[in-house]
Structures are given as structure tokens and as C-alpha cells.
mmCIF file of C-alpha atoms in Angstrom:
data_model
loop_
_atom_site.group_PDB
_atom_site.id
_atom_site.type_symbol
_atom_site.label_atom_id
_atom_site.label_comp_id
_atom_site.label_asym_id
_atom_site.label_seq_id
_atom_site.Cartn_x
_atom_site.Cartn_y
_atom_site.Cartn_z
ATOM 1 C CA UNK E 355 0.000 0.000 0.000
ATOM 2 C CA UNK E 356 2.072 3.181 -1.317
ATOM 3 C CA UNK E 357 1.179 5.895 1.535
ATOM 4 C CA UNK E 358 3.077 8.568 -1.047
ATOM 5 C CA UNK E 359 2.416 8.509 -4.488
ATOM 6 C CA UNK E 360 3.198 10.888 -7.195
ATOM 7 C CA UNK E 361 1.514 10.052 -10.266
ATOM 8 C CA UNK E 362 3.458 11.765 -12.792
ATOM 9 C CA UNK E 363 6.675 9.663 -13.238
ATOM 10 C CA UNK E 364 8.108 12.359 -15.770
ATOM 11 C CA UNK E 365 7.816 16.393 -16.392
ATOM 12 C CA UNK E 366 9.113 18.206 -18.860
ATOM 13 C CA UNK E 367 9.418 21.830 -18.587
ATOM 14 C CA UNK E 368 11.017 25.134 -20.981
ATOM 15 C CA UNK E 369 14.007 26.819 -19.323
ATOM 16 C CA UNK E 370 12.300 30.338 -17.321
ATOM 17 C CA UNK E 371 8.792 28.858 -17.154
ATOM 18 C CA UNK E 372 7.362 27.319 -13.995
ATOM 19 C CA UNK E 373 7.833 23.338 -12.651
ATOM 20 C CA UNK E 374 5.120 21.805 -10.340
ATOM 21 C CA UNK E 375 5.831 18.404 -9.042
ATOM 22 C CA UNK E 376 2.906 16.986 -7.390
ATOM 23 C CA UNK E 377 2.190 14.278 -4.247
ATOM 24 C CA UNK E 378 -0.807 12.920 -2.469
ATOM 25 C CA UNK E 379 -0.591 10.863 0.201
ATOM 26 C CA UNK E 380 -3.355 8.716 2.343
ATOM 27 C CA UNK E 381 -2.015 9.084 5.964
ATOM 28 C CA UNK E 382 -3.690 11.319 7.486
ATOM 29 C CA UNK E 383 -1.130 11.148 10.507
ATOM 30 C CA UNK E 384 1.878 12.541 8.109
ATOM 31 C CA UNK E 385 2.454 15.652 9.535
ATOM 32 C CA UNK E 386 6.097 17.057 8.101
ATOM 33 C CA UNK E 387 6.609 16.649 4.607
ATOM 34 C CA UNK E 388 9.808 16.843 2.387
ATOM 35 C CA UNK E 389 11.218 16.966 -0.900
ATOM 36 C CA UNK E 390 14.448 15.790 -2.340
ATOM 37 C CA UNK E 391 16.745 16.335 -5.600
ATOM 38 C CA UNK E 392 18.756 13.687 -7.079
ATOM 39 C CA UNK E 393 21.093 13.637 -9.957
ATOM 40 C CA UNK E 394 21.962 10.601 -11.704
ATOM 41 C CA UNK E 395 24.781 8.932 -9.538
ATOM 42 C CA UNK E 396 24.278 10.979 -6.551
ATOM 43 C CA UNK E 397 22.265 10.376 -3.394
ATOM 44 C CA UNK E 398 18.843 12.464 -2.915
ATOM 45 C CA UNK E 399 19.639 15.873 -1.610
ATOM 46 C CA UNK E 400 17.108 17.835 1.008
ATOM 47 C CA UNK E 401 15.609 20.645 -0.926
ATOM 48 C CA UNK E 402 12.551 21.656 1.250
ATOM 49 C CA UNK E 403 10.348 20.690 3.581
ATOM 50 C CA UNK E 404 6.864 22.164 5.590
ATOM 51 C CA UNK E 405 5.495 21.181 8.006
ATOM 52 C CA UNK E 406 1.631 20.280 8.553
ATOM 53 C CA UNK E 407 1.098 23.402 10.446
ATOM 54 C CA UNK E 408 2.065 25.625 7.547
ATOM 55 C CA UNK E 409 0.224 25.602 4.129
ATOM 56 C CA UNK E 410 3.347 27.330 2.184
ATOM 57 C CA UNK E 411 7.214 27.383 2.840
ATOM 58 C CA UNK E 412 8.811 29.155 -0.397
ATOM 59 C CA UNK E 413 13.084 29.605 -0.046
ATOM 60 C CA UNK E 414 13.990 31.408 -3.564
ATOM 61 C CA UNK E 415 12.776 29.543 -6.355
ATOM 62 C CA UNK E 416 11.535 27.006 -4.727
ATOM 63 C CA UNK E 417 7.957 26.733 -2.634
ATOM 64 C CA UNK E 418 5.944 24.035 -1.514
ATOM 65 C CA UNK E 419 2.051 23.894 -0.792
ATOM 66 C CA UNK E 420 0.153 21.627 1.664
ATOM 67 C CA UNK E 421 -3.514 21.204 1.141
ATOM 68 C CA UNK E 422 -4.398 18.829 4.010
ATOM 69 C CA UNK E 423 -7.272 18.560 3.666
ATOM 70 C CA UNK E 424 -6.840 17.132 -0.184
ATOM 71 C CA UNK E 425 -4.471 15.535 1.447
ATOM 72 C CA UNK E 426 -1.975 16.886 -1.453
ATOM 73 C CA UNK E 427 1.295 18.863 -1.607
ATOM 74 C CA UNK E 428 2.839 20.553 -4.849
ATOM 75 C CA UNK E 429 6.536 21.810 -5.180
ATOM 76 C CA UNK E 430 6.655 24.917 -7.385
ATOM 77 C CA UNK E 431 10.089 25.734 -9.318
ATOM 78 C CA UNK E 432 9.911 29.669 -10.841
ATOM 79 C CA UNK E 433 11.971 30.125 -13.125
ATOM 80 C CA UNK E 434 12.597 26.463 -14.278
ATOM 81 C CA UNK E 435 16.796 26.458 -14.703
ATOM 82 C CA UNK E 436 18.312 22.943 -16.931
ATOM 83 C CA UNK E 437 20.619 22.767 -13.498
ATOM 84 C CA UNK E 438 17.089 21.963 -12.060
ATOM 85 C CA UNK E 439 16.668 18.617 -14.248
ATOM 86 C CA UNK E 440 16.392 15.911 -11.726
ATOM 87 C CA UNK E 441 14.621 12.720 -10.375
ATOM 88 C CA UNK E 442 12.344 14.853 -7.472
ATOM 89 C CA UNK E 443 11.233 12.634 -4.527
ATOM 90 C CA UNK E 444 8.569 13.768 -2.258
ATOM 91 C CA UNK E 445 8.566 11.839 1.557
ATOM 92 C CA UNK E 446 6.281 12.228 4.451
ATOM 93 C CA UNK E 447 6.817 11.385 8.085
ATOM 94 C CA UNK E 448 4.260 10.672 11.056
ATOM 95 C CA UNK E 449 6.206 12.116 14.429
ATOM 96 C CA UNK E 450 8.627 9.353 13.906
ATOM 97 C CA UNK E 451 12.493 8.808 12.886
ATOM 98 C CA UNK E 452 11.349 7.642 9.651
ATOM 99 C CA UNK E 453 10.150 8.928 6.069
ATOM 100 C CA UNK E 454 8.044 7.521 3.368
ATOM 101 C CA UNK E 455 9.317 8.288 -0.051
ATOM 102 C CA UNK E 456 6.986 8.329 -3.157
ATOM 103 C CA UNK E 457 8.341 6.973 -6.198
ATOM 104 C CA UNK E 458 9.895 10.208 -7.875
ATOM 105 C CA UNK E 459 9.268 12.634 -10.901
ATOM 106 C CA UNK E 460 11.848 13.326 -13.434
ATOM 107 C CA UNK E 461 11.888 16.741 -14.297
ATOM 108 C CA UNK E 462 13.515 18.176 -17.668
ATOM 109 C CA UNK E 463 14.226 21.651 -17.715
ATOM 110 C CA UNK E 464 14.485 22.231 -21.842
ATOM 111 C CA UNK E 465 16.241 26.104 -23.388
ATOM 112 C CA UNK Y 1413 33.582 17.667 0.850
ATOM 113 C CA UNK Y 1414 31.461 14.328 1.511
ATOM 114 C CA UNK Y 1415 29.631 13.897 4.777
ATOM 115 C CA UNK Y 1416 28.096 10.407 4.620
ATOM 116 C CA UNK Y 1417 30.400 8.531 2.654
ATOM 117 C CA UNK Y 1418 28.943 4.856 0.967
ATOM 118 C CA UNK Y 1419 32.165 2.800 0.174
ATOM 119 C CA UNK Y 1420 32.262 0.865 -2.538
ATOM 120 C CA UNK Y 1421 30.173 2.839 -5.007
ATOM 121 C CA UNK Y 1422 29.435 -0.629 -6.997
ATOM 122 C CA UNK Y 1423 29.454 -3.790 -6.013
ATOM 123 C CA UNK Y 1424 29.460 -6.717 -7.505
ATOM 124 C CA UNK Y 1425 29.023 -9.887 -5.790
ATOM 125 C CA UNK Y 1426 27.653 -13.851 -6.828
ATOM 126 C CA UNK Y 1427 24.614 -15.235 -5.807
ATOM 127 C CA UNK Y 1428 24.868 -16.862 -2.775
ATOM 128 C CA UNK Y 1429 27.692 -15.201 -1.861
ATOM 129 C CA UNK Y 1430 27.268 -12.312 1.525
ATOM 130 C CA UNK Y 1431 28.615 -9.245 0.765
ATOM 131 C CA UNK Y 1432 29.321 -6.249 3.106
ATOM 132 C CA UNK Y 1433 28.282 -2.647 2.242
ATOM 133 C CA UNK Y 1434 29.996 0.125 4.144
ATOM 134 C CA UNK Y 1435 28.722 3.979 5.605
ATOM 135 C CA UNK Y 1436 30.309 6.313 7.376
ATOM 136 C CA UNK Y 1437 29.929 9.618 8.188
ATOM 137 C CA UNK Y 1438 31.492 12.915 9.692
ATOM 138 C CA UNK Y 1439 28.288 14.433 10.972
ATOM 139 C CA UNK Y 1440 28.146 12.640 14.207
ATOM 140 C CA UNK Y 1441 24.219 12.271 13.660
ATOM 141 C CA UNK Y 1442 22.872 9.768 15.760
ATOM 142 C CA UNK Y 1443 20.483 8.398 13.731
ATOM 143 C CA UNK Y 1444 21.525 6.407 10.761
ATOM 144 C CA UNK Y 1445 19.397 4.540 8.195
ATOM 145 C CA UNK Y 1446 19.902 2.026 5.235
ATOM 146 C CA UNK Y 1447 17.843 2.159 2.409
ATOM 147 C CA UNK Y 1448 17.093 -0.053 -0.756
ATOM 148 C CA UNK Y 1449 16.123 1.745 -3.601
ATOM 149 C CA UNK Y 1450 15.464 -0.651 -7.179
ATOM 150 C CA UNK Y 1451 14.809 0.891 -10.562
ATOM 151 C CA UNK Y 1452 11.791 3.421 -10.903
ATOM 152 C CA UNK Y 1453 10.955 2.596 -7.142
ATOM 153 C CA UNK Y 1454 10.803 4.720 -3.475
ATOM 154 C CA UNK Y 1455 13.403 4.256 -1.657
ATOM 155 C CA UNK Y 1456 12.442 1.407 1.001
ATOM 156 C CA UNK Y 1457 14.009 1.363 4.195
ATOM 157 C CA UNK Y 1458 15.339 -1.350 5.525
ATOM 158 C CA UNK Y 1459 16.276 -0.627 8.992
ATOM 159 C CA UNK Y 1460 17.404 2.515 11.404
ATOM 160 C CA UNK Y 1461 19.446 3.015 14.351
ATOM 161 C CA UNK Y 1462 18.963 5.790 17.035
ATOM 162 C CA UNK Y 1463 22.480 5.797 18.398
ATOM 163 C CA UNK Y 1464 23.063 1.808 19.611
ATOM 164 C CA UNK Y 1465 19.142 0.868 19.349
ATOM 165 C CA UNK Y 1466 18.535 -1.464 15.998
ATOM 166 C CA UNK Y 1467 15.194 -0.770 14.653
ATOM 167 C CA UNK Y 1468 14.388 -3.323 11.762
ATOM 168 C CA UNK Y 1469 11.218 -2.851 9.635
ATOM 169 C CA UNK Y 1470 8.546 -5.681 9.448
ATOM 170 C CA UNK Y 1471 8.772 -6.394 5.461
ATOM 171 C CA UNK Y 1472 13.265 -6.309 6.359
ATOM 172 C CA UNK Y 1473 14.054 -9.935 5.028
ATOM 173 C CA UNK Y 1474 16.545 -11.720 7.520
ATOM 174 C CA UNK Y 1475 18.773 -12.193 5.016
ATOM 175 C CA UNK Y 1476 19.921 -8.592 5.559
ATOM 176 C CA UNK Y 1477 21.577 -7.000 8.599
ATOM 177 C CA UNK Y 1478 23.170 -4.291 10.106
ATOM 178 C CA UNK Y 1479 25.934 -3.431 12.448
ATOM 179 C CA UNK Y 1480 26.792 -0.321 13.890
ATOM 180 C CA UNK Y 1481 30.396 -0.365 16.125
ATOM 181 C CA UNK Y 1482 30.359 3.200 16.506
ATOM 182 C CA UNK Y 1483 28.404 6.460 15.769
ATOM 183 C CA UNK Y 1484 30.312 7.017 12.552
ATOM 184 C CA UNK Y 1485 30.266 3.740 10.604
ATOM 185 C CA UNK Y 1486 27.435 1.421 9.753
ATOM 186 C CA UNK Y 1487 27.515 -1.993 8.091
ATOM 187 C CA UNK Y 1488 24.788 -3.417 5.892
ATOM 188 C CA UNK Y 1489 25.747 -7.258 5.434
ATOM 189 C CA UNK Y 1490 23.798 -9.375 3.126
ATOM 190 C CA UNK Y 1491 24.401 -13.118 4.299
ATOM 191 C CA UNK Y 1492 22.954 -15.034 0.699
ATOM 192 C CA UNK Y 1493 22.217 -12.526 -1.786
ATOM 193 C CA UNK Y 1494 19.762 -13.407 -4.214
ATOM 194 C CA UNK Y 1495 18.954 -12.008 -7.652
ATOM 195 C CA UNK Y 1496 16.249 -10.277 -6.280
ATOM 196 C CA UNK Y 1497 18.285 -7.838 -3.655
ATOM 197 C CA UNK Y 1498 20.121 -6.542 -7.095
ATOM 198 C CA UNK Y 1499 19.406 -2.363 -6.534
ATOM 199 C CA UNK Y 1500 20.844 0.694 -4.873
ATOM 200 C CA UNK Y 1501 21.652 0.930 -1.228
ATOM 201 C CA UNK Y 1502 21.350 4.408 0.453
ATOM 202 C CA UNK Y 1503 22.567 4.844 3.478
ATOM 203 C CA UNK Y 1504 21.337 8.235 5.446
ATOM 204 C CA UNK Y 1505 21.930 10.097 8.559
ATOM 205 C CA UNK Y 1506 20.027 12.780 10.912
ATOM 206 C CA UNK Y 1507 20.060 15.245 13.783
ATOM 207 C CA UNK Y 1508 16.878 15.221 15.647
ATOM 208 C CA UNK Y 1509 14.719 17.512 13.848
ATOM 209 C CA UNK Y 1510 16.676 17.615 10.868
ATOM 210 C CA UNK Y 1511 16.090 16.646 7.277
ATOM 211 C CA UNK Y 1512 17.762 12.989 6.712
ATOM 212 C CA UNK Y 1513 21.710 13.263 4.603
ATOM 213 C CA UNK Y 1514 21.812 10.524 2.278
ATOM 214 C CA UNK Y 1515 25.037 9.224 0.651
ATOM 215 C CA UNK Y 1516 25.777 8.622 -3.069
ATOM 216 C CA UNK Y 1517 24.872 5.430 -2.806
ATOM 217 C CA UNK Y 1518 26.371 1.752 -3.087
ATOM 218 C CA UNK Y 1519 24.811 -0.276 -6.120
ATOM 219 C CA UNK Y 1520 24.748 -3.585 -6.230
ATOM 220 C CA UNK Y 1521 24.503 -6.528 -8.672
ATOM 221 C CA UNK Y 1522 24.337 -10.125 -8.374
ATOM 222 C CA UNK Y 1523 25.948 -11.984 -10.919
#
């Protein structure tokens, strides 16, 4: 049962315009939420993270949105760069040590 | 300058035949996880420590385990590796109220 799911597996995007990755999730418990970068051959890197008492955390180009009650969070890139083209990973955590990862997005920032 | 360093970067080991893969880090976090991660898949975690306390997940199969001498190494040992556990390994850290650090990564094949 995938708790974190994010149904687009790719995204393809113009240099300048704007990315959205999307996530649902089912828990209702989840109450911090993150989302990672990773290049090919590289580990996942934090990129930003809210938590569930916030409905928007922006740091520069990069903001996230929780709508908890849809139970749905979107990660908003403006403007798209091609340094930004990456496998995305959104994860969710319940008051614990531990995170639940969806199963990624590759973005491709295009000129 | 790495801070959770995954040694070897590839692996490659026969079936059957236990292999050893290797984290350390220079954040003296006191949490530590190991991760599994095959193609087009969330990461899954395997198990975590908090400091000495092992914390293995229910779906972990035996055939994998974990050692952790001191606060900056960790040891994921595979005793009879099977086709199947063919994939990435990630091994993470955290600070209490911190986003997790992953390392690059240790992928694995089974020949």
C-alpha cells in the first residue's frame, strides 16, 4: 500500500517557465513533509520541507504547498533552470524517525 | 567535501555469496538509516538506528543485517544474496529535527 504517491513519473518543462511536481498521500497522521533532488549517480539531496502546520514554505525559487485537507502537496520551481533537471522525490513522516518516499518525478528543464 | 560517505560505489558480488556494504559519516548524527532503492521505485528502508538501538522494519528480510560499532560507521551485510536484492543501497543520517543526509549510494549486482 504506497502511503506517497506521485503520479506523474516524468515532467518536462522550458528553461524560465514554472515546474510543479505533485504528491498525495493517504495518511492522514503525516504531519512534516519533504522533498528531495537527485542527480543521476548521486544520493537524494534535502531541498525543502513544511510542516503540517504551515500551508506554504517558499526559499527562492523554490515553494511548496500543503492542502491537508486534499491531502496533497505541490513543489513549485519559478523560473525552471536545466541545473534543475532531476529525479524529485517527495517523503512524508508521522512524528517518527522515519520517512516515506513516493516513487519520484523526473523533471527536464528544456532552453 | 562528503559527509556520509557509501564505500564501494558498486558492487558486484555472486549469488549466494554475503557481501558487506559500508557507511560512514562525519556528521556525528545519531540516527543512521539504510535504504534499498530498485529501478523506478521509493526508496524502502530497511532498517534505522537511534544511536546503539537497531530498529528493523517488518517487510526487512533476515537475510539482511546491520551493524553499527560506533556512531560514525554502519555496516549493511547481506548473508545469501539473491537475484532479487540486485538495486541501490542508500545509506542516510540525521540530527533530531533535521532533514535525513543521504550518501551517493552503493549499487549492487548479483551476478
Amino acid at each position: 500500500d504506497q502511503q506517497v504517491k506521485q503520479n506523474s513519473p516524468s515532467l518536462s518543462v522550458q528553461e524560465g517557465r514554472i515546474s510543479i511536481l505533485n504528491c498525495d498521500y493517504t495518511n492522514s497522521m503525516f504531519d512534516y513533509f519533504l522533498w528531495y533532488k537527485k542527480y543521476p549517480a548521486e544520493g537524494p539531496t534535502f531541498l525543502i520541507s513544511i510542516s503540517s502546520i504551515k500551508d506554504k514554505n517558499e526559499d527562492g525559487r523554490f515553494t511548496v504547498f500543503l492542502n491537508k485537507s486534499a491531502k496533497h502537496l505541490s513543489l513549485h520551481i519559478v523560473p525552471s533552470q536545466p541545473g534543475d533537471s532531476a529525479v524529485y522525490f517527495c517523503a512524508a513522516s508521522a512524528r517518527t524517525d522515519k520517512l516515506i518516499f513516493g516513487t519520484g518525478t523526473r523533471l527536464q528543464v528544456f532552453p | 567535501d562528503a559527509m556520509v560517505i557509501q564505500n564501494p560505489r558498486y558492487q558486484v558480488t555472486q549469488f549466494g555469496k554475503p557481501v558487506t556494504l559500508s557507511c560512514s559519516q562525519t556528521l556525528n548524527h545519531n540516527v543512521m538509516y539504510w535504504y534499498q532503492q530498485k529501478s523506478s521505485q521509493a526508496p524502502k528502508l530497511l532498517f534505522h538506528y537511534y544511536d546503539k538501538d537497531f530498529n528493523n522494519e517488518a517487510d526487512t528480510p533476515d537475510n539482511f543485517q546491520s551493524r553499527r560499532p560506533n556512531t560514525s560507521f554502519c555496516f549493511l551485510d547481506i548473508r545469501s544474496p539473491g537475484l532479487g536484492d540486485a538495486a541501490m543501497y542508500l545509506c542516510a543520517t540525521r540530527e533530531r529535527n533535521q532533514p535525513q543526509h543521504f550518501g551517493d549510494g552503493t549499487r549492487l549486482s548479483i551476478l
